[in-house]
PDB file of C-alpha atoms and ligand atoms in Angstrom:
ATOM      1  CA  UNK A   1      98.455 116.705  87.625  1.00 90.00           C
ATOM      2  CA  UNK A   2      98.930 119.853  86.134  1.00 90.00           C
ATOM      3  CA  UNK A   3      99.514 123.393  88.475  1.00 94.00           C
ATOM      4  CA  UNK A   4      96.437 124.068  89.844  1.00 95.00           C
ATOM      5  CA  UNK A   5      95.231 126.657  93.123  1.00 97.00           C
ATOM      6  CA  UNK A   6      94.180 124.458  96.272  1.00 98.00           C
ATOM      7  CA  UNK A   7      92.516 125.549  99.328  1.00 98.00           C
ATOM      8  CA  UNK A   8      93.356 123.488 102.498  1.00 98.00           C
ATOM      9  CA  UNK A   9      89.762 121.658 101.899  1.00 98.00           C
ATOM     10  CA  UNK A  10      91.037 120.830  98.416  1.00 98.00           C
ATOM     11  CA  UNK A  11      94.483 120.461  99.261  1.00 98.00           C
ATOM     12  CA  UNK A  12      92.970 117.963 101.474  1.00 98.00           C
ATOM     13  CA  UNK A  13      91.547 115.726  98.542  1.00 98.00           C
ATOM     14  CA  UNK A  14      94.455 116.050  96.046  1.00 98.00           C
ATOM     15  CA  UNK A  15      96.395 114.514  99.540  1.00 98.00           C
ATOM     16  CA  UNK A  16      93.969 111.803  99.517  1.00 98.00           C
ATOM     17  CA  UNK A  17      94.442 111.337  95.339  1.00 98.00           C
ATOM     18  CA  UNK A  18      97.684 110.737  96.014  1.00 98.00           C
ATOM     19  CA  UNK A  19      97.605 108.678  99.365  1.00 98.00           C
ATOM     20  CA  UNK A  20      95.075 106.161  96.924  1.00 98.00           C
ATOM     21  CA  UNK A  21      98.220 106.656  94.382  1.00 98.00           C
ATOM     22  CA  UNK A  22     101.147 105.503  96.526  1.00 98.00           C
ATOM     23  CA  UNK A  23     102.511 101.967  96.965  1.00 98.00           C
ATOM     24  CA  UNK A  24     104.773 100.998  99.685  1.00 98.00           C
ATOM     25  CA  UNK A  25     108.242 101.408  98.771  1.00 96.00           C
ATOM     26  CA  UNK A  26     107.642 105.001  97.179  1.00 97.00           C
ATOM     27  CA  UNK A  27     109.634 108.297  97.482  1.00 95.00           C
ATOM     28  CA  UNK A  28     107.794 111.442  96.950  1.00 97.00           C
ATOM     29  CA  UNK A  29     109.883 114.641  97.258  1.00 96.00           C
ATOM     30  CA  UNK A  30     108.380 118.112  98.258  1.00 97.00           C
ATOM     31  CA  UNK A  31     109.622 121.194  96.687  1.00 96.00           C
ATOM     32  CA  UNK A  32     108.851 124.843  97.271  1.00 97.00           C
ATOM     33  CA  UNK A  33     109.650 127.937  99.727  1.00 97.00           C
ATOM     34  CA  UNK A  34     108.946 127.832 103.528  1.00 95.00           C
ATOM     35  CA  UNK A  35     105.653 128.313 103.808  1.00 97.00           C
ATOM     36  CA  UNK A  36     104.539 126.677 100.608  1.00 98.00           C
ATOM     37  CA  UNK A  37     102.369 123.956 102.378  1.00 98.00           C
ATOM     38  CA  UNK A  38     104.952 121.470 102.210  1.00 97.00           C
ATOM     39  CA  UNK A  39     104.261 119.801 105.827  1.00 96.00           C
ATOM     40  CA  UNK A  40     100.544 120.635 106.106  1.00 97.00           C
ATOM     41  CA  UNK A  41     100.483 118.447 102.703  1.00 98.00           C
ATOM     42  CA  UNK A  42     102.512 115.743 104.313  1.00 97.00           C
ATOM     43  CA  UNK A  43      99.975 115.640 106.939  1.00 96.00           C
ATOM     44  CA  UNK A  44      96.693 115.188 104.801  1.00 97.00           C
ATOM     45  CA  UNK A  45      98.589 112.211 102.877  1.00 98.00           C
ATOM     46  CA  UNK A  46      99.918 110.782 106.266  1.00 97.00           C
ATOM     47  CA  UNK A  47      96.543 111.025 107.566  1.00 97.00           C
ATOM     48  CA  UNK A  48      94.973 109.624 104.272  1.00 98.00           C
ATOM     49  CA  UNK A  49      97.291 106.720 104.714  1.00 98.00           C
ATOM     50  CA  UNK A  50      95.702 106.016 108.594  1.00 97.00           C
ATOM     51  CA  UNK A  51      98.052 107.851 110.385  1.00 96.00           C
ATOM     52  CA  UNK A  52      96.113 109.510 113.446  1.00 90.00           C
ATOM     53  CA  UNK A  53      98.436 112.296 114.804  1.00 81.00           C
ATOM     54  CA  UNK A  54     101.668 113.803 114.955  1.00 80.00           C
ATOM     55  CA  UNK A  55     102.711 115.118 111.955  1.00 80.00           C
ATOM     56  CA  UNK A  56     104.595 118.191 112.476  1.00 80.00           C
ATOM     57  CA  UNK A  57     107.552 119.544 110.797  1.00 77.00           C
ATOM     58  CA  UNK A  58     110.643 117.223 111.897  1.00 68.00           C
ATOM     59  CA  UNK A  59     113.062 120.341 111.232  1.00 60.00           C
ATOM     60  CA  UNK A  60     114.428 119.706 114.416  1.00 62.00           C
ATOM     61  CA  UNK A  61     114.884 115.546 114.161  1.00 64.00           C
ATOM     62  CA  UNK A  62     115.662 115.413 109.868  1.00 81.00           C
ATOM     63  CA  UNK A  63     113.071 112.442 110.250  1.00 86.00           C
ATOM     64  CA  UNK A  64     109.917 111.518 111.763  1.00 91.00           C
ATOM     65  CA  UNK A  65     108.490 107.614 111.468  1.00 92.00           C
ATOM     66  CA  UNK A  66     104.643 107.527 111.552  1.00 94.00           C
ATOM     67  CA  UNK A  67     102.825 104.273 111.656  1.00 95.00           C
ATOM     68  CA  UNK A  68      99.640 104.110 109.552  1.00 96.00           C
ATOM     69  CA  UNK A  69      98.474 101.381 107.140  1.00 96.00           C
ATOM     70  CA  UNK A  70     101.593 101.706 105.908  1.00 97.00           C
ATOM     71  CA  UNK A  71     104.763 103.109 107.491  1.00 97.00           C
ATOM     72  CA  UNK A  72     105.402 106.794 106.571  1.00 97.00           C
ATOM     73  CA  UNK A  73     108.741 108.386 106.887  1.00 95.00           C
ATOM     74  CA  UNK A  74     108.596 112.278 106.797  1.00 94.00           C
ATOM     75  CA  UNK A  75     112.127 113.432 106.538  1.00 92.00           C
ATOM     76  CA  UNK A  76     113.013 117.474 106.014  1.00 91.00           C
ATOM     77  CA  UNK A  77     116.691 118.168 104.913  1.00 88.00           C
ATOM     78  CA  UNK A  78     116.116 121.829 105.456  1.00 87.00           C
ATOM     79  CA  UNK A  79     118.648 121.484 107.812  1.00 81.00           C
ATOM     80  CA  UNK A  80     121.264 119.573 105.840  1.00 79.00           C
ATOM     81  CA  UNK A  81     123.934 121.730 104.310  1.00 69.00           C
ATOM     82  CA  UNK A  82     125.911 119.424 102.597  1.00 60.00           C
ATOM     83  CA  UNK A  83     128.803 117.997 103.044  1.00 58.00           C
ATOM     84  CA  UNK A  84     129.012 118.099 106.880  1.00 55.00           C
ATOM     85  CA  UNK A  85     125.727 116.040 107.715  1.00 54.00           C
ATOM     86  CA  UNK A  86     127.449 113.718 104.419  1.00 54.00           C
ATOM     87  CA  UNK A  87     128.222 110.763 107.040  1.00 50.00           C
ATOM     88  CA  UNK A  88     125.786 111.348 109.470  1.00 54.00           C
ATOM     89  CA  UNK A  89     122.966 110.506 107.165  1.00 61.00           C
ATOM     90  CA  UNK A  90     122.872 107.681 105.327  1.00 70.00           C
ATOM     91  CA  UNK A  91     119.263 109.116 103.264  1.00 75.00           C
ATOM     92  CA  UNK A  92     118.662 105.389 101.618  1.00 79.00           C
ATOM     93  CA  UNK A  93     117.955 103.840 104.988  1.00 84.00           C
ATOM     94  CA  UNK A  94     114.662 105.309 105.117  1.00 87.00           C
ATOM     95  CA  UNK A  95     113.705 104.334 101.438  1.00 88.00           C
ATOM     96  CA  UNK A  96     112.910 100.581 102.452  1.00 92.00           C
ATOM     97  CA  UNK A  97     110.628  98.835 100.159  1.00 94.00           C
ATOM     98  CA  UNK A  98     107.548  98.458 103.330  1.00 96.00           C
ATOM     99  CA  UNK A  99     108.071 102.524 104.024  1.00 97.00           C
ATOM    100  CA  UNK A 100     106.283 105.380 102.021  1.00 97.00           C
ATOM    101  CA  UNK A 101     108.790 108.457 102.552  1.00 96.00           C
ATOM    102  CA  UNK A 102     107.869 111.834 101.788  1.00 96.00           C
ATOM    103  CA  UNK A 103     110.964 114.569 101.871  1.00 94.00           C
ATOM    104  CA  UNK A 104     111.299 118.169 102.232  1.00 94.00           C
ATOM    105  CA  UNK A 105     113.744 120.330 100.828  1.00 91.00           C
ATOM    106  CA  UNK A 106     115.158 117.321  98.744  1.00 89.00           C
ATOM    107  CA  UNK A 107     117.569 119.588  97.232  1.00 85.00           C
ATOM    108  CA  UNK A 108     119.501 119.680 100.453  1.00 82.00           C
ATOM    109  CA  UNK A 109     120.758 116.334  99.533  1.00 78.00           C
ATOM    110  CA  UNK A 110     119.061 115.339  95.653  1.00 66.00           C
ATOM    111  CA  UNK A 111     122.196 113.817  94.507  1.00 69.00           C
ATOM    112  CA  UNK A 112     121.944 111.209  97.849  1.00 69.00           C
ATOM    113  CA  UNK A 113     118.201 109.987  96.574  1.00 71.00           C
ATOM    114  CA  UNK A 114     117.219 107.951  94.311  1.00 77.00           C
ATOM    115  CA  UNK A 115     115.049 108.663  91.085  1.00 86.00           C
ATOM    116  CA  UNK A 116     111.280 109.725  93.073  1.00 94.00           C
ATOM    117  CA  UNK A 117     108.142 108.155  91.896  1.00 97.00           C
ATOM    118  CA  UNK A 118     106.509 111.553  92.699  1.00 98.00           C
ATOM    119  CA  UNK A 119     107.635 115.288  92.598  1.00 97.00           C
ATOM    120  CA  UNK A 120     104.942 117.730  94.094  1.00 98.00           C
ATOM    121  CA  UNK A 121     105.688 121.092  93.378  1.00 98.00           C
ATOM    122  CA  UNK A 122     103.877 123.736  95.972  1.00 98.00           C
ATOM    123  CA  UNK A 123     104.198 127.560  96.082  1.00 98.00           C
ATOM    124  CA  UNK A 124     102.442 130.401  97.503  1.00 98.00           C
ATOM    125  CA  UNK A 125      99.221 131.872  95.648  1.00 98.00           C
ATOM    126  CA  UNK A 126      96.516 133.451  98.314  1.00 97.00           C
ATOM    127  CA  UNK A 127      96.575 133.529 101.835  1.00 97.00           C
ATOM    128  CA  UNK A 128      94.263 130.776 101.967  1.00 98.00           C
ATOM    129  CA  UNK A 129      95.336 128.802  98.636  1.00 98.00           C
ATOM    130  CA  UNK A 130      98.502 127.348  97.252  1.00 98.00           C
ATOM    131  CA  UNK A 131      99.838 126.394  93.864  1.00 98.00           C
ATOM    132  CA  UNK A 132      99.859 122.240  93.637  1.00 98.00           C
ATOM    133  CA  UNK A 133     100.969 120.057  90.626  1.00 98.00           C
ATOM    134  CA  UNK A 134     102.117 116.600  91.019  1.00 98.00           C
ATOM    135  CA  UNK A 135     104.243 114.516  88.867  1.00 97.00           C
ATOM    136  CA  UNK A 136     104.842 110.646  88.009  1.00 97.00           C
ATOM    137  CA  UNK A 137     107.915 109.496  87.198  1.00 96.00           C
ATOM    138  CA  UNK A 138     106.695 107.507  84.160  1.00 97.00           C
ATOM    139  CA  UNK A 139     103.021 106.508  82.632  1.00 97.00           C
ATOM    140  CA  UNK A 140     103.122 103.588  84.935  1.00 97.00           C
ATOM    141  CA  UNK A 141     103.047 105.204  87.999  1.00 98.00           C
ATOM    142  CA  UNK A 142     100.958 108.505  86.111  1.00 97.00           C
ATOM    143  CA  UNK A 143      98.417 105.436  85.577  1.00 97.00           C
ATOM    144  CA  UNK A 144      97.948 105.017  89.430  1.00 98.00           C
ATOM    145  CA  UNK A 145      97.353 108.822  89.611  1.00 98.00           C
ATOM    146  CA  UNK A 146      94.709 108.635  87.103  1.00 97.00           C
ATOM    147  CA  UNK A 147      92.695 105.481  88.529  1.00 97.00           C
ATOM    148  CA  UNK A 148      92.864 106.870  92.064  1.00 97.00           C
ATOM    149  CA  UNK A 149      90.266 109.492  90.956  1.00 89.00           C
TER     150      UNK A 149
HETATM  151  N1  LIG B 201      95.766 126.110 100.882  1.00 86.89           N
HETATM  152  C1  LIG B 201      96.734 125.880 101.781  1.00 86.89           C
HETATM  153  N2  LIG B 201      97.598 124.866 101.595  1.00 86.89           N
HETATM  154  C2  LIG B 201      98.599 124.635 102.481  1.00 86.89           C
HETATM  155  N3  LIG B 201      98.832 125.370 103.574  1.00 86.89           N
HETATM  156  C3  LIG B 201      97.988 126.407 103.810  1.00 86.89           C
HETATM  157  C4  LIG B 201      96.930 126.701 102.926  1.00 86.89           C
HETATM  158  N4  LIG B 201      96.288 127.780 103.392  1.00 86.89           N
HETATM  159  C5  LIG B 201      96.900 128.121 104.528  1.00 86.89           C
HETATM  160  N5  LIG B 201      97.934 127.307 104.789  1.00 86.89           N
HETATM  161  C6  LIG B 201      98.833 127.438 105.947  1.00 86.89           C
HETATM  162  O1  LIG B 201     100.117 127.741 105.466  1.00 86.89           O
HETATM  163  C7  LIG B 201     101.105 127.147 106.318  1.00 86.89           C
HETATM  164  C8  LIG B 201     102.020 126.260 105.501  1.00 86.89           C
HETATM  165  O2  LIG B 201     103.060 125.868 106.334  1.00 86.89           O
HETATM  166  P1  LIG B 201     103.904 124.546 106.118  1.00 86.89           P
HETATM  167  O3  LIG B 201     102.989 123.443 105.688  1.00 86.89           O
HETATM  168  O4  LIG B 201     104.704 124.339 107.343  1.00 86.89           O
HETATM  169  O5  LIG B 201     104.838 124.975 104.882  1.00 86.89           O
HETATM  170  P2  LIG B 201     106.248 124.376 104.459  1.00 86.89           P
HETATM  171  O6  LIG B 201     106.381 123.010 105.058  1.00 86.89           O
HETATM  172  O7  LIG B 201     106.194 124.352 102.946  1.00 86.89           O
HETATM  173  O8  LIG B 201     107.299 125.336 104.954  1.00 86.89           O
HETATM  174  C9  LIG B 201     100.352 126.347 107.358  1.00 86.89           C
HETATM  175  O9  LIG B 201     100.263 127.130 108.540  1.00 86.89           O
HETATM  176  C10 LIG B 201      98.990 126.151 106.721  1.00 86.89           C
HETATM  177  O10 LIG B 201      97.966 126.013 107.675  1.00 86.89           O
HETATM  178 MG1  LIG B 202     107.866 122.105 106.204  1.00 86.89          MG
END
């Protein structure tokens, strides 16, 4: 999905898109500047995928564990910087094949993760909107984005 302006009611269906597009065992990073929409996204997919509260941003914990349909890791390496957190995380624990794990500021650690099936690029446009666009790794999982419509 190309770069396109999203109000929260909008952001809200492009979440849901994407919730439809998702198959356990997929990594979806989350880049853009504090403030970008980055956890209020999160939440709309968490919620898309059944999970009924508690999303916040897990700045404080790295990672939060949300049980929905599926199970939802939210991690945010905003916090990492680098090589001192190296040991303490071991990132591929969370990316089990039953989990759906959505990460913030994946450039904190990008060499540590493996290839994403999704990127989702957010910045700031209006107060009220953000800039969204999504991409697949491949056609094949493109293909999901385009029948979830
Ligand atoms: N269209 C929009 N999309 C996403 N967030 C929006 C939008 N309009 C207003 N906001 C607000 O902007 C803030 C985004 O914060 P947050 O999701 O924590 O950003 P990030 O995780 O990228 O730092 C939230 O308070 C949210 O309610
Ligand atoms: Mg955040």
């Amino acid at each position: 999905m190309g770069c396109r302006p999203a109000d929260l009611p909008r952001l809200a269906t492009i979440a849901s898109r994407l919730a439809r597009s998702l198959v356990p065992g997929d990594l979806v990073l989350l880049e853009g500047p504090l403030g970008a929409g980055k956890t209020a996204f999160v939440r709309l997919v968490a919620e898309a995928l059944g999970v009924s509260h508690g999303v916040r941003s897990p700045s404080f914990t790295i990672a939060n564990i949300y049980q929905g349909r599926v199970t939802v890791n939210h991690l945010d390496l905003y916090r990492l910087d680098g090589e001192e957190d190296e040991d303490v995380f071991a990132l591929e624990e969370y990316l089990t094949p039953d989990a759906i794990t959505l990460v913030e500021w994946p450039e904190r650690a990008l060499h540590r993760l493996i290839a994403p099936e999704w990127i989702v690029r957010m910045d700031h446009d209006t107060p009220d909107t953000r800039l969204v666009a999504i991409e697949g790794r491949d056609a094949v999982v493109a293909a999901r984005w385009d029948a979830a419509e």
